[in-house]
Short mmCIF file of C-alpha atoms and ligand atoms in Angstrom, two decimals:
data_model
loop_
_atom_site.label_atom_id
_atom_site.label_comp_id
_atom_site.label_asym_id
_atom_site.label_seq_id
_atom_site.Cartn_x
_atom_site.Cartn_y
_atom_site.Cartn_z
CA UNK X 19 0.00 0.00 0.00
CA UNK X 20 1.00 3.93 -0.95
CA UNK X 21 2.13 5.44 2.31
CA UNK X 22 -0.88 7.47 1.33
CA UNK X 23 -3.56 5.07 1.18
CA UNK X 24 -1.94 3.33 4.32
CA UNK X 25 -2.68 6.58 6.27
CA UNK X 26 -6.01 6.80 5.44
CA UNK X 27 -6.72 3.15 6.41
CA UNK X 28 -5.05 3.72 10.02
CA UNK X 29 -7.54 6.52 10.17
CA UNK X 30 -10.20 4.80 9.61
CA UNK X 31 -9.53 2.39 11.94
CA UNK X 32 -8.72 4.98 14.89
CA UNK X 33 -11.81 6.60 14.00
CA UNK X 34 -13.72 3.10 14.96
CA UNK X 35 -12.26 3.99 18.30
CA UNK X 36 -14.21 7.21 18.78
CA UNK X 37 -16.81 6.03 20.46
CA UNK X 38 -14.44 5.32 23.52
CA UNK X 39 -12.39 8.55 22.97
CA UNK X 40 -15.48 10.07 23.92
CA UNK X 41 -17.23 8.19 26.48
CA UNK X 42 -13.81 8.51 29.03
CA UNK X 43 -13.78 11.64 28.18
CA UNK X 44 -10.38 12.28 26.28
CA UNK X 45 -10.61 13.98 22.89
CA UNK X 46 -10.37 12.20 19.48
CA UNK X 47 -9.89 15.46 17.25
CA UNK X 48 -6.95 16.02 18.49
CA UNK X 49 -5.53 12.80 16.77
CA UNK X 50 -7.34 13.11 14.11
CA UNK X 51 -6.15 16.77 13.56
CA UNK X 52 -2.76 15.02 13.15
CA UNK X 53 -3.35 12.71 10.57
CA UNK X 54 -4.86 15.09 8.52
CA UNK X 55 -3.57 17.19 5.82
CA UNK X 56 0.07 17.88 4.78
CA UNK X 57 3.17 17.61 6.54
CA UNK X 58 3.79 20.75 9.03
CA UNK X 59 7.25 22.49 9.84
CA UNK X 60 7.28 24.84 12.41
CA UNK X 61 10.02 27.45 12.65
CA UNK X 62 10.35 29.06 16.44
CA UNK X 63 13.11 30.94 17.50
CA UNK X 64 13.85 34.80 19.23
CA UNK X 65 12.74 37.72 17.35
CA UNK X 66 15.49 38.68 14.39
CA UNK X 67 16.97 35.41 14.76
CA UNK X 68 16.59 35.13 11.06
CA UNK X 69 13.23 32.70 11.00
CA UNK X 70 11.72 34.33 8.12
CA UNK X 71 14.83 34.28 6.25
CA UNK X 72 15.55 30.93 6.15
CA UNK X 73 11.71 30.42 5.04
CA UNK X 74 12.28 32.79 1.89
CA UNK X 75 15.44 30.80 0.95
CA UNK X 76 13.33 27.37 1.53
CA UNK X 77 10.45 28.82 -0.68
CA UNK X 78 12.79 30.71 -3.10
CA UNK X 79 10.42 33.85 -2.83
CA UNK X 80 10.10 36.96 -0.82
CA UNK X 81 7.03 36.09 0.51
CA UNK X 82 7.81 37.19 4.65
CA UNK X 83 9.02 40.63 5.64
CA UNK X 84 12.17 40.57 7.39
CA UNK X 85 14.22 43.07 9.67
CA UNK X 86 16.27 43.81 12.55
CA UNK X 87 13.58 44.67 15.23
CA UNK X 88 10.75 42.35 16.18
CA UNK X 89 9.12 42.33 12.62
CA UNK X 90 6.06 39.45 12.46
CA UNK X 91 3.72 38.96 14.83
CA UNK X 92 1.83 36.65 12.99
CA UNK X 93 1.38 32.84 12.74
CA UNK X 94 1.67 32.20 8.81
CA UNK X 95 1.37 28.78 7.28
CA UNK X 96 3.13 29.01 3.92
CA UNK X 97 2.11 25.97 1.51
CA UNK X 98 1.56 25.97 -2.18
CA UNK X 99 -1.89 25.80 -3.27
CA UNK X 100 -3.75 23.19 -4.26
CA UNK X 101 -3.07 21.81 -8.20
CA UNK X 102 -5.05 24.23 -10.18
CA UNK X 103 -5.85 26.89 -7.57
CA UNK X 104 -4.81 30.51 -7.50
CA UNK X 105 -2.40 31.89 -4.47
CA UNK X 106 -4.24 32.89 -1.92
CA UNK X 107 -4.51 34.47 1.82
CA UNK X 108 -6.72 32.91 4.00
CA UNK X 109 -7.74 34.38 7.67
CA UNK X 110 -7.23 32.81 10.89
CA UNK X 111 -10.68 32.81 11.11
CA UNK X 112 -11.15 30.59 8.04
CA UNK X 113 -8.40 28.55 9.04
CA UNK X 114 -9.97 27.54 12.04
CA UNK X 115 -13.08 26.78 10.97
CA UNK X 116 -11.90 24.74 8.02
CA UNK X 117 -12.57 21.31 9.13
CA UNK X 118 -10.27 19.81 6.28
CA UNK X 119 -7.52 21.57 7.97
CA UNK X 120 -5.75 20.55 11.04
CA UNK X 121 -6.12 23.54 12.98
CA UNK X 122 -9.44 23.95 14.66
CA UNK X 123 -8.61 23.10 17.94
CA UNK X 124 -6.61 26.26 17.76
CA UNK X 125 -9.77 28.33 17.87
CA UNK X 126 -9.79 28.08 21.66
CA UNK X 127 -7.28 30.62 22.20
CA UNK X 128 -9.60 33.16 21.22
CA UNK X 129 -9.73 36.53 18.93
CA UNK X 130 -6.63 37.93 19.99
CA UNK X 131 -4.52 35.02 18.54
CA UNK X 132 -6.67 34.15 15.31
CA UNK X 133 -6.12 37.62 14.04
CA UNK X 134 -2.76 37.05 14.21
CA UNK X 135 -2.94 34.13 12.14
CA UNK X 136 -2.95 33.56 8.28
CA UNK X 137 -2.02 30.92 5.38
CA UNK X 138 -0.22 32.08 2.92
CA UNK X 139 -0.38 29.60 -0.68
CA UNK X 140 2.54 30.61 -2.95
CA UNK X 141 3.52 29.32 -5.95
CA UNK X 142 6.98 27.92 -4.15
CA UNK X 143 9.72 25.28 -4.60
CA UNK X 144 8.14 23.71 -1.35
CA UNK X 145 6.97 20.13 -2.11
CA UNK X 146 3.06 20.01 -2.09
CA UNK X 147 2.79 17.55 1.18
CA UNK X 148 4.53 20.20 3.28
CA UNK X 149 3.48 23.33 4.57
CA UNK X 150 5.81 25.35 7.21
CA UNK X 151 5.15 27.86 9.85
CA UNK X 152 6.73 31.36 10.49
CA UNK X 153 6.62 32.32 14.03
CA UNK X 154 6.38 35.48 15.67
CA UNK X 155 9.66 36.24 17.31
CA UNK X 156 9.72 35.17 20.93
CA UNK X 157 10.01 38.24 23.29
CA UNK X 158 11.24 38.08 27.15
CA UNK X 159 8.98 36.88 29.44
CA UNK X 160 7.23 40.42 30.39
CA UNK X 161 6.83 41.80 27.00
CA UNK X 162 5.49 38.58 26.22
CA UNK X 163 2.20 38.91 28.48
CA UNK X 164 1.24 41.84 25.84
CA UNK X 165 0.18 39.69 22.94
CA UNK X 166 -3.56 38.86 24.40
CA UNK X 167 -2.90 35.19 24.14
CA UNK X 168 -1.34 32.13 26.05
CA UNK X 169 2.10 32.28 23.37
CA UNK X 170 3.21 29.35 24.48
CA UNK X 171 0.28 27.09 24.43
CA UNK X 172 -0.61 27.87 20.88
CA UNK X 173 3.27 27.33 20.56
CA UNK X 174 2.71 23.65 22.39
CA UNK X 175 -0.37 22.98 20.01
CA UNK X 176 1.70 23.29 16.46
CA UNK X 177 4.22 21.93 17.89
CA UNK X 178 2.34 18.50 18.43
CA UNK X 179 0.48 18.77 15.13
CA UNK X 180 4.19 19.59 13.28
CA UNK X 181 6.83 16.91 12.08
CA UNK X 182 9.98 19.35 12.50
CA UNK X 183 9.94 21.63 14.75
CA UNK X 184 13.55 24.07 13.99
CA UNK X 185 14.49 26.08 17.24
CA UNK X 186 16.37 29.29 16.09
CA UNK X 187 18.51 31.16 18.56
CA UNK X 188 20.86 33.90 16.75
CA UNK X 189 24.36 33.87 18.75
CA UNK X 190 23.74 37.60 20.85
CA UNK X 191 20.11 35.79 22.79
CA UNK X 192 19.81 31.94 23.46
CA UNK X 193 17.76 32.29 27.19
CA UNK X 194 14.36 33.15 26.41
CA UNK X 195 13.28 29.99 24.42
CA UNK X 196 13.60 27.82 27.85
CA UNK X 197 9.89 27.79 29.08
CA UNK X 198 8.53 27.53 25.30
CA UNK X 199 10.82 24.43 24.87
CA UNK X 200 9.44 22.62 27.74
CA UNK X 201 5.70 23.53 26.78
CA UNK X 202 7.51 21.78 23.38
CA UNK X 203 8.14 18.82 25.40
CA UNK X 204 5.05 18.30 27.27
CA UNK X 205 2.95 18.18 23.76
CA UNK X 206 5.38 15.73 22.07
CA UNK X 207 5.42 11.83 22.72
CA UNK X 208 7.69 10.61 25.46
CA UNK X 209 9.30 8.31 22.97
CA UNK X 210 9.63 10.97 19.97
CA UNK X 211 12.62 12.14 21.43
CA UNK X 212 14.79 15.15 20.32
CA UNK X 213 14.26 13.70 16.56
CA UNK X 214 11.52 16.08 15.73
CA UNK X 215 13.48 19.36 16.92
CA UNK X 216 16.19 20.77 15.32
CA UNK X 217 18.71 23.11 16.84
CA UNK X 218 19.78 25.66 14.84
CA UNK X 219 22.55 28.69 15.40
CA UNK X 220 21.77 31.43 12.74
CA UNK X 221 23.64 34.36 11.88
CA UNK X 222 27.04 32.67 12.42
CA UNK X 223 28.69 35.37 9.93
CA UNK X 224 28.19 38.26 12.78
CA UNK X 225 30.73 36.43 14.52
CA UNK X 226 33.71 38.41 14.19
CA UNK X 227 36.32 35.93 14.19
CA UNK X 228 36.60 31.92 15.01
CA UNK X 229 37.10 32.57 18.37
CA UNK X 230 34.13 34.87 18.91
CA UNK X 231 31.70 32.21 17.35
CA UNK X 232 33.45 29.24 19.74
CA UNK X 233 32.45 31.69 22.70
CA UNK X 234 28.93 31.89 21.21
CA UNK X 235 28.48 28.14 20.45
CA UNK X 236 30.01 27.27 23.81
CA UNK X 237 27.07 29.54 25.44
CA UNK X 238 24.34 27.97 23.28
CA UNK X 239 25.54 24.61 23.96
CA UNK X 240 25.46 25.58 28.30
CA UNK X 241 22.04 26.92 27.94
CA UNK X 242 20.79 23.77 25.85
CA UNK X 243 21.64 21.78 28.85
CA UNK X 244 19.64 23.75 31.36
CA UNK X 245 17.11 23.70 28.66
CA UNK X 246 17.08 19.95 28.01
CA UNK X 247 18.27 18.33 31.24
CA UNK X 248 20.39 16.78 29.28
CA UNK X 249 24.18 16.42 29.59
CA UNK X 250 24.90 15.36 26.31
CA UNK X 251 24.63 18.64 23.54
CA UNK X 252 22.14 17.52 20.28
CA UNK X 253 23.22 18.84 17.16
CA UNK X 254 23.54 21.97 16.34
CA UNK X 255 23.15 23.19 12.79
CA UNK X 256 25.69 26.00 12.26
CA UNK X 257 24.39 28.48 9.81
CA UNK X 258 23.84 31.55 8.22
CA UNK X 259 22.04 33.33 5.16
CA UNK X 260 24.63 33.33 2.27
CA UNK X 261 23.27 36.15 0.62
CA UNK X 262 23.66 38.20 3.59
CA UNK X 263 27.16 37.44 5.00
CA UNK X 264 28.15 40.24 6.72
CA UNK X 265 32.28 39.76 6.62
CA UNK X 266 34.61 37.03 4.49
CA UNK X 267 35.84 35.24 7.84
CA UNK X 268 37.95 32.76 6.71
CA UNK X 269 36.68 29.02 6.56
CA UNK X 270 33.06 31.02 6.89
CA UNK X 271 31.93 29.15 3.54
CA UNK X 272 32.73 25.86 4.96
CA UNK X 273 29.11 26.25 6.85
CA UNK X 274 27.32 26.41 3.66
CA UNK X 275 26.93 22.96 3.63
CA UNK X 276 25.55 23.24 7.16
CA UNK X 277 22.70 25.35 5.68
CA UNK X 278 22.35 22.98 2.48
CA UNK X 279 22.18 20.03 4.78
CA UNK X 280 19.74 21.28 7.19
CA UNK X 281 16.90 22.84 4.35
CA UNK X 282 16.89 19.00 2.50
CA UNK X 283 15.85 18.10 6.41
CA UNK X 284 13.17 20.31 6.39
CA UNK X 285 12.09 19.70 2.82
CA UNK X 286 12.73 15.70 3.93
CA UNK X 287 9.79 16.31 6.75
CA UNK X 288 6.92 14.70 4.90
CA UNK X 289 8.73 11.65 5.18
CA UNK X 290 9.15 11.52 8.77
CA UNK X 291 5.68 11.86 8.93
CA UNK X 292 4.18 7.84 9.15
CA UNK X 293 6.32 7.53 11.77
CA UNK X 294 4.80 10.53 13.62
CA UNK X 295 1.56 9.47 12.80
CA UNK X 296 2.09 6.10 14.64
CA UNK X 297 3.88 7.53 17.77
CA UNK X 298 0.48 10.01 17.74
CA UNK X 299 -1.19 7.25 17.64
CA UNK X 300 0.25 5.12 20.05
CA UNK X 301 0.81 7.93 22.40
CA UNK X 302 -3.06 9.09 22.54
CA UNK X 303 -4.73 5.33 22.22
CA UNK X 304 -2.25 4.41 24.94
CA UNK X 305 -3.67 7.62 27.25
CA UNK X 306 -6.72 6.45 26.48
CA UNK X 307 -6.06 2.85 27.99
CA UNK X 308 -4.41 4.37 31.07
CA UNK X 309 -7.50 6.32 31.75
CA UNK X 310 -9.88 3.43 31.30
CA UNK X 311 -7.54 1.90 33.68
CA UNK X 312 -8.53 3.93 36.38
CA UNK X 313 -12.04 3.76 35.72
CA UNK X 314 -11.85 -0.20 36.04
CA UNK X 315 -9.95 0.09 39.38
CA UNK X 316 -12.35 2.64 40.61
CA UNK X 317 -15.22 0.45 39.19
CA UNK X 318 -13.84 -2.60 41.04
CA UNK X 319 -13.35 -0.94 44.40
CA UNK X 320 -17.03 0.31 44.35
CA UNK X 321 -18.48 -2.85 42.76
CA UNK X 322 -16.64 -4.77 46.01
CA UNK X 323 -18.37 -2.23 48.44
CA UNK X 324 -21.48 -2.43 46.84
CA UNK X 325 -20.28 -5.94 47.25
CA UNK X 326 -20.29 -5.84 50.84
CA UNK X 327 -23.09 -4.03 51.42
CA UNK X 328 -25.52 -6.27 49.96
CA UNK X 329 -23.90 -9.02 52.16
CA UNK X 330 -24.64 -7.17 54.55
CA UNK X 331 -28.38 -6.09 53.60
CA UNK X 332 -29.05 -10.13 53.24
CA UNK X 333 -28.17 -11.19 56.82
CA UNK X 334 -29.75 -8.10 57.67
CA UNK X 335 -33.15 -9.36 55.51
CA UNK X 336 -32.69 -12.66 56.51
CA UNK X 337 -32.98 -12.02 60.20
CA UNK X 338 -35.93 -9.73 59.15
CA UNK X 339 -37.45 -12.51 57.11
CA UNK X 340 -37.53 -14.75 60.58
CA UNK X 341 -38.02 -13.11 63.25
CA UNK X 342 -38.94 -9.25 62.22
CA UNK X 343 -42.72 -10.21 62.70
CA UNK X 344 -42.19 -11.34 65.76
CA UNK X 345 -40.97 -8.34 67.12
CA UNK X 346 -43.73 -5.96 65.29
CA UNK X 347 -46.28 -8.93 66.83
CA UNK X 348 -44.41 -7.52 70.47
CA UNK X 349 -45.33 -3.91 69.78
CA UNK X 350 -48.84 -4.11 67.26
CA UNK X 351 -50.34 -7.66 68.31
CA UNK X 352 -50.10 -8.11 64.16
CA UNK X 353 -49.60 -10.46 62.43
CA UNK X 354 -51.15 -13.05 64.47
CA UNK X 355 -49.61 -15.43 64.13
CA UNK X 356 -46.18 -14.57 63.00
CA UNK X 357 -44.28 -17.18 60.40
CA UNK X 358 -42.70 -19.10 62.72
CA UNK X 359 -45.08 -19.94 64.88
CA UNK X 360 -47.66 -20.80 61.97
CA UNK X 361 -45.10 -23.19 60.47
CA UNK X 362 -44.28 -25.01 64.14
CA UNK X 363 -48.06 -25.22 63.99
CA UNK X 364 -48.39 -26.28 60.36
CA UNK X 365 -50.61 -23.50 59.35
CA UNK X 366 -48.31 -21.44 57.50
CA UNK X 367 -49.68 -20.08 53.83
CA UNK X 368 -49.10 -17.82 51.80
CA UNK X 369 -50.30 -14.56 53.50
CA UNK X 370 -48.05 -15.79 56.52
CA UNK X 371 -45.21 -15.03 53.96
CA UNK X 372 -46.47 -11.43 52.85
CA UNK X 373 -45.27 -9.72 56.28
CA UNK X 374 -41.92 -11.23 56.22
CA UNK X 375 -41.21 -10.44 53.06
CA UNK X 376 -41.94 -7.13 53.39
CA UNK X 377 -39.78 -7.04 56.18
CA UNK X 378 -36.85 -8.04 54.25
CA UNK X 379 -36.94 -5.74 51.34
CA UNK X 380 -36.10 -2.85 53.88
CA UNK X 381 -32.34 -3.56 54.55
CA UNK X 382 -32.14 -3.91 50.70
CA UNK X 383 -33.80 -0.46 49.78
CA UNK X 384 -31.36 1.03 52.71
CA UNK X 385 -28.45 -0.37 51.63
CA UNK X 386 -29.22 0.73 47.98
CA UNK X 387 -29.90 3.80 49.23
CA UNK X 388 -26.78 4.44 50.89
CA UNK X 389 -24.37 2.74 48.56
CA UNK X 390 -26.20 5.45 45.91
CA UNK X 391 -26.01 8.10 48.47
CA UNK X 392 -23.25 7.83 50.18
CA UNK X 393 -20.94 4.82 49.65
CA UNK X 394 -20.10 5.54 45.89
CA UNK X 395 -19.80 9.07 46.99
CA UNK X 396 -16.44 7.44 50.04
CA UNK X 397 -14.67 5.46 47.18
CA UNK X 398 -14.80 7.99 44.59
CA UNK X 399 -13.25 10.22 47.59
CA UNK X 400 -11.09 7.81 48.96
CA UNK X 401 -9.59 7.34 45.59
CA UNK X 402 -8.85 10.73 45.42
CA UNK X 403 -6.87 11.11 48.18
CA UNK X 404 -4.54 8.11 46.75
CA UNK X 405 -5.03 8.14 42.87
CA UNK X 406 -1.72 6.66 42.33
CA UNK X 407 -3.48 3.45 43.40
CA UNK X 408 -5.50 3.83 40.55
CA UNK X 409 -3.57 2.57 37.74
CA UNK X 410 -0.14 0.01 37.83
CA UNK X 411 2.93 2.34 37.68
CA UNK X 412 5.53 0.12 37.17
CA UNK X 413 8.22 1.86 35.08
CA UNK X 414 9.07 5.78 34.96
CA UNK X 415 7.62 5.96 31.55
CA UNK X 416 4.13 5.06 33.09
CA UNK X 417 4.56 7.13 36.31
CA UNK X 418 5.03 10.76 33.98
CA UNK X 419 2.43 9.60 31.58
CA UNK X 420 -0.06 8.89 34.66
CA UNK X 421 1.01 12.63 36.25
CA UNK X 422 -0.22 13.53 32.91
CA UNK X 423 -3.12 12.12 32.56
CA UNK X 424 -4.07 12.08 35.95
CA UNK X 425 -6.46 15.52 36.83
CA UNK X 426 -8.14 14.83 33.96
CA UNK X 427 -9.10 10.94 34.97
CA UNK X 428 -9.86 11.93 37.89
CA UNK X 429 -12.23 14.80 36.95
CA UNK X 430 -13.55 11.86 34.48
CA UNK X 431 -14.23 9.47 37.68
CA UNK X 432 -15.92 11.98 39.81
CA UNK X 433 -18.42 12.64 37.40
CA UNK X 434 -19.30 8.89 36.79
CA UNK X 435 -22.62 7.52 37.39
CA UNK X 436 -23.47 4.56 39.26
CA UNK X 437 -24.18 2.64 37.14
CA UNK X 438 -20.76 3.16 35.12
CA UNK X 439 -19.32 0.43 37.51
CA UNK X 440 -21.01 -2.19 35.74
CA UNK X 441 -19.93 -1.74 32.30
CA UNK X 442 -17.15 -4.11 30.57
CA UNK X 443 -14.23 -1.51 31.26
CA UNK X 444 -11.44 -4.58 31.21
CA UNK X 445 -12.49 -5.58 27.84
CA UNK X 446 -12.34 -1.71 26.53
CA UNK X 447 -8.15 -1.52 27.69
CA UNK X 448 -7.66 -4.94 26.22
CA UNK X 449 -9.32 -3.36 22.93
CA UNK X 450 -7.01 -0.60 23.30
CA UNK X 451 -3.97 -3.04 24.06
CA UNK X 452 -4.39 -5.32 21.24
CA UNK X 453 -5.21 -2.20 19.02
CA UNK X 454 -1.98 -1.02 19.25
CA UNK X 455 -0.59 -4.64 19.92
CA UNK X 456 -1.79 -5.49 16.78
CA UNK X 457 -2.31 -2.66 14.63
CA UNK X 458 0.12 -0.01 15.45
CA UNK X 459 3.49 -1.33 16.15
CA UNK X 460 3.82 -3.96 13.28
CA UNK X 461 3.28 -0.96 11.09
CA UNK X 462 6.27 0.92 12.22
CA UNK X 463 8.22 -2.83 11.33
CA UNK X 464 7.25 -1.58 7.22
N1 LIG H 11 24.17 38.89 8.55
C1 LIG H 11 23.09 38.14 8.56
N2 LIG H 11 21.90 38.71 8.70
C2 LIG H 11 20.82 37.92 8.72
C3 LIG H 11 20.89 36.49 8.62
N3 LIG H 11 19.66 35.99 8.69
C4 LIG H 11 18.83 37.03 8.82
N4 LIG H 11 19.51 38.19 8.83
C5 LIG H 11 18.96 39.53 9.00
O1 LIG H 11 18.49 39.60 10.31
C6 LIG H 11 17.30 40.33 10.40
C7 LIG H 11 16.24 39.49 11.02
O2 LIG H 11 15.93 38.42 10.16
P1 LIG H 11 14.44 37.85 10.03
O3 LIG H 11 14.52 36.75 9.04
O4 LIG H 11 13.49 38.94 9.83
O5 LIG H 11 14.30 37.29 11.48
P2 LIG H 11 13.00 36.68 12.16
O6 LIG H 11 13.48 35.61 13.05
O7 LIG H 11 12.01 36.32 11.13
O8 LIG H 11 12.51 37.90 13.04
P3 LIG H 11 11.05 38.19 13.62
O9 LIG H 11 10.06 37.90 12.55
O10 LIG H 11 11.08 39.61 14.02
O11 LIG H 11 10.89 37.30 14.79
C8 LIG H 11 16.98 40.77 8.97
O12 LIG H 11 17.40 42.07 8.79
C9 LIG H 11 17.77 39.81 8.11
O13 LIG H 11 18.15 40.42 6.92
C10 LIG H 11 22.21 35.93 8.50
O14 LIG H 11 22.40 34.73 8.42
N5 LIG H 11 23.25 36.79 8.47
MG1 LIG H 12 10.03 36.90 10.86
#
């Protein structure tokens, strides 16, 4: 099968699973906003880091402004139009609203950040399965409360619907991209790894001389650490804009490659994209399973005290069934005579049977009562107060994804209905285990 055609059977086949996205309360769109459409590059970096002009070089037109002070604070999706269409500019507004297009889910972050938002088709030298994304520049963190919207968050949102995501820092600012690389993070799959980002040094001909750019990369490379965590430094892709090269440093050219090799990456992205798809896949259909998890152990632990009381409500309604008449016989003189003593005498019939039995319906419509009232109410709270108990939290990888997952699962349980705790939650996670058992992970095998 075309990679193509393979894609679109995949998402058919998640989109069999919507029903259960939906009843535990965990959102299919957003997976399906991933599979659809073309392949997305997003370019982040600090204002004047030289985003935009890297774009015009990948596109081979002047199609974003550039400059030296903050110049773009827009979102703009640059793709080339559809085979036979005319270039065109499309509003944020449109864009969210466009169900074909992967970006609805944006519209949540309200008016402020869809008018800053736009797709731009050119007539380009991008490939037609990709489409990338200028960024506004990223400010410090107190101009940055001006823009009207939660910057980072729709940062974290393209992030998880992109394949590439290139992180620009320009050698003279390299600390302000720390908090928008861990919203970065959060959004992509634990397993995806630093594949998907790409660090990039721009504007390595302002360097004055060798040792003035080793003092720059040395800095970038110190705050990628704090950034990452990570002791070991990713790659860093050295570059600058040929046509713009401020001085004739020697060895300077030598990074031209640099640049050459990291636009084929970016123009490479649609290929990385199966692969995404699956890890999407996996990642969310996995969520999924770890929240019906939860519900099943919650389920069981109110099923066993609903368990208990009912135990309880039939010795209760036994006793009552014996020897309650006697005792309303103390206090009413009725019924005359009570069960047992009609069956000693052999006269017990059916009406002898009517009192008891009323009798021992009582503890039953009590206990029911309070289980409904009451005792769902104590597990649900109980559960609460220890949620880790909730699902199995073996290795590290399932303890973060269950601090992930876990408000929400809870907020899930506590609105459950009773009668939730009856319904075949096992056999939903095995669905989910053997879906990606068998469906997802021989595909990344091909
Ligand atoms: N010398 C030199 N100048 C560059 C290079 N890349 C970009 N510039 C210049 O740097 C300035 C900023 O570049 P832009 O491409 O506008 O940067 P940006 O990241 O898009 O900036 P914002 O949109 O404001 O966030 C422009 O004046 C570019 O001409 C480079 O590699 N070398
Ligand atoms: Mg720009």
């Amino acid at each position: 099968m075309e990679p193509s055609r393979e894609r679109q059977s995949i998402r058919k086949k998640v989109k069999r699973l919507a029903p259960l996205f939906e009843r535990y309360g965990r959102s299919l769109s957003d997976l399906d906003a991933t599979l659809k459409w073309k392949s997305l590059v997003l370019v982040l970096g600090n204002f004047s880091s030289g985003k935009s002009t890297l774009i015009n070089e990948l596109t081979g037109c002047d199609i974003q402004r550039t400059g030296q002070s903050p110049t773009d604070d827009s979102f703009t999706v640059i793709t080339r139009p559809d085979p036979g269409m005319e270039p065109t500019e499309t509003t944020g507004a449109s864009l969210v609203a466009d169900e074909s297009l992967p970006f609805s889910g944006l519209r949540a972050h309200g008016e402020n950040f869809i008018s800053h938002f736009r797709m731009l088709t050119v007539d380009c030298d991008l490939p037609d399965d990709l489409a990338v994304i200028d960024t506004p520049g990223m400010l410090d963190a107190v101009t940055e409360k001006d823009r009207g919207y939660a910057y980072d968050r729709v940062v974290g949102e393209f992030a998880r619907l992109a394949d590439l995501i290139v992180l620009m820092f320009d050698p003279h600012k390299a600390g302000t991209i720390r908090e928008v690389y861990r919203t970065i993070r959060d959004t992509l799959p634990e397993n995806a790894g630093e594949d998907r980002i790409v660090f990039v040094m721009s504007r390595i001909d302002e360097c004055d001389n060798l040792g003035d750019l080793v003092r720059s990369y040395g800095t970038l490379c110190w705050n990628l650490s704090q950034m990452t965590g990570r002791k070991d430094i990713p790659r860093i892709f050295m570059t600058y804009a040929p046509a713009l090269a401020r001085n004739d440093t020697p060895g300077l050219s030598e990074w031209l490659a640099e640049r050459e090799e990291l636009k084929q990456k970016i123009l490479s992205a649609p290929a990385l994209r199966f692969s995404h798809m699956l890890e999407h896949i996996e990642k969310q259909v996995g969520d999924l399973a770890m929240t019906v998890e939860a519900v099943e152990t919650f389920a069981r632990r109110a099923r066993k005290l609903l368990g208990q009381t009912l135990r309880a409500c039939a010795v209760l309604a036994a006793a009552l069934f014996l020897f309650g008449d006697i005792v309303l016989r103390a206090f009413t003189g009725w019924p005359d005579p009570p069960l047992l003593s009609a069956m000693l005498n052999g006269k017990a019939g059916a009406a002898s049977l009517i009192t008891p039995a009323a009798l021992a319906v009582i503890p039953f419509v009590v206990g029911i009562f309070w289980f409904n009232r009451f005792g769902f109410g104590s597990v649900k709270k109980r559960l609460a107060e220890d949620p880790d108990a909730l699902v199995r939290t073996g290795s590290q990888f399932r303890r973060s994804q269950w601090q992930r997952l876990r408000e929400a699962a809870l907020s899930h349980i506590s609105d459950l209905k009773v009668k939730e705790i009856f319904a075949a939650h096992g056999r939903n996670r095995q669905r989910l285990d053997r879906f990606i058992e068998r469906e997802i992970r021989p595909l990344y095998r091909k």
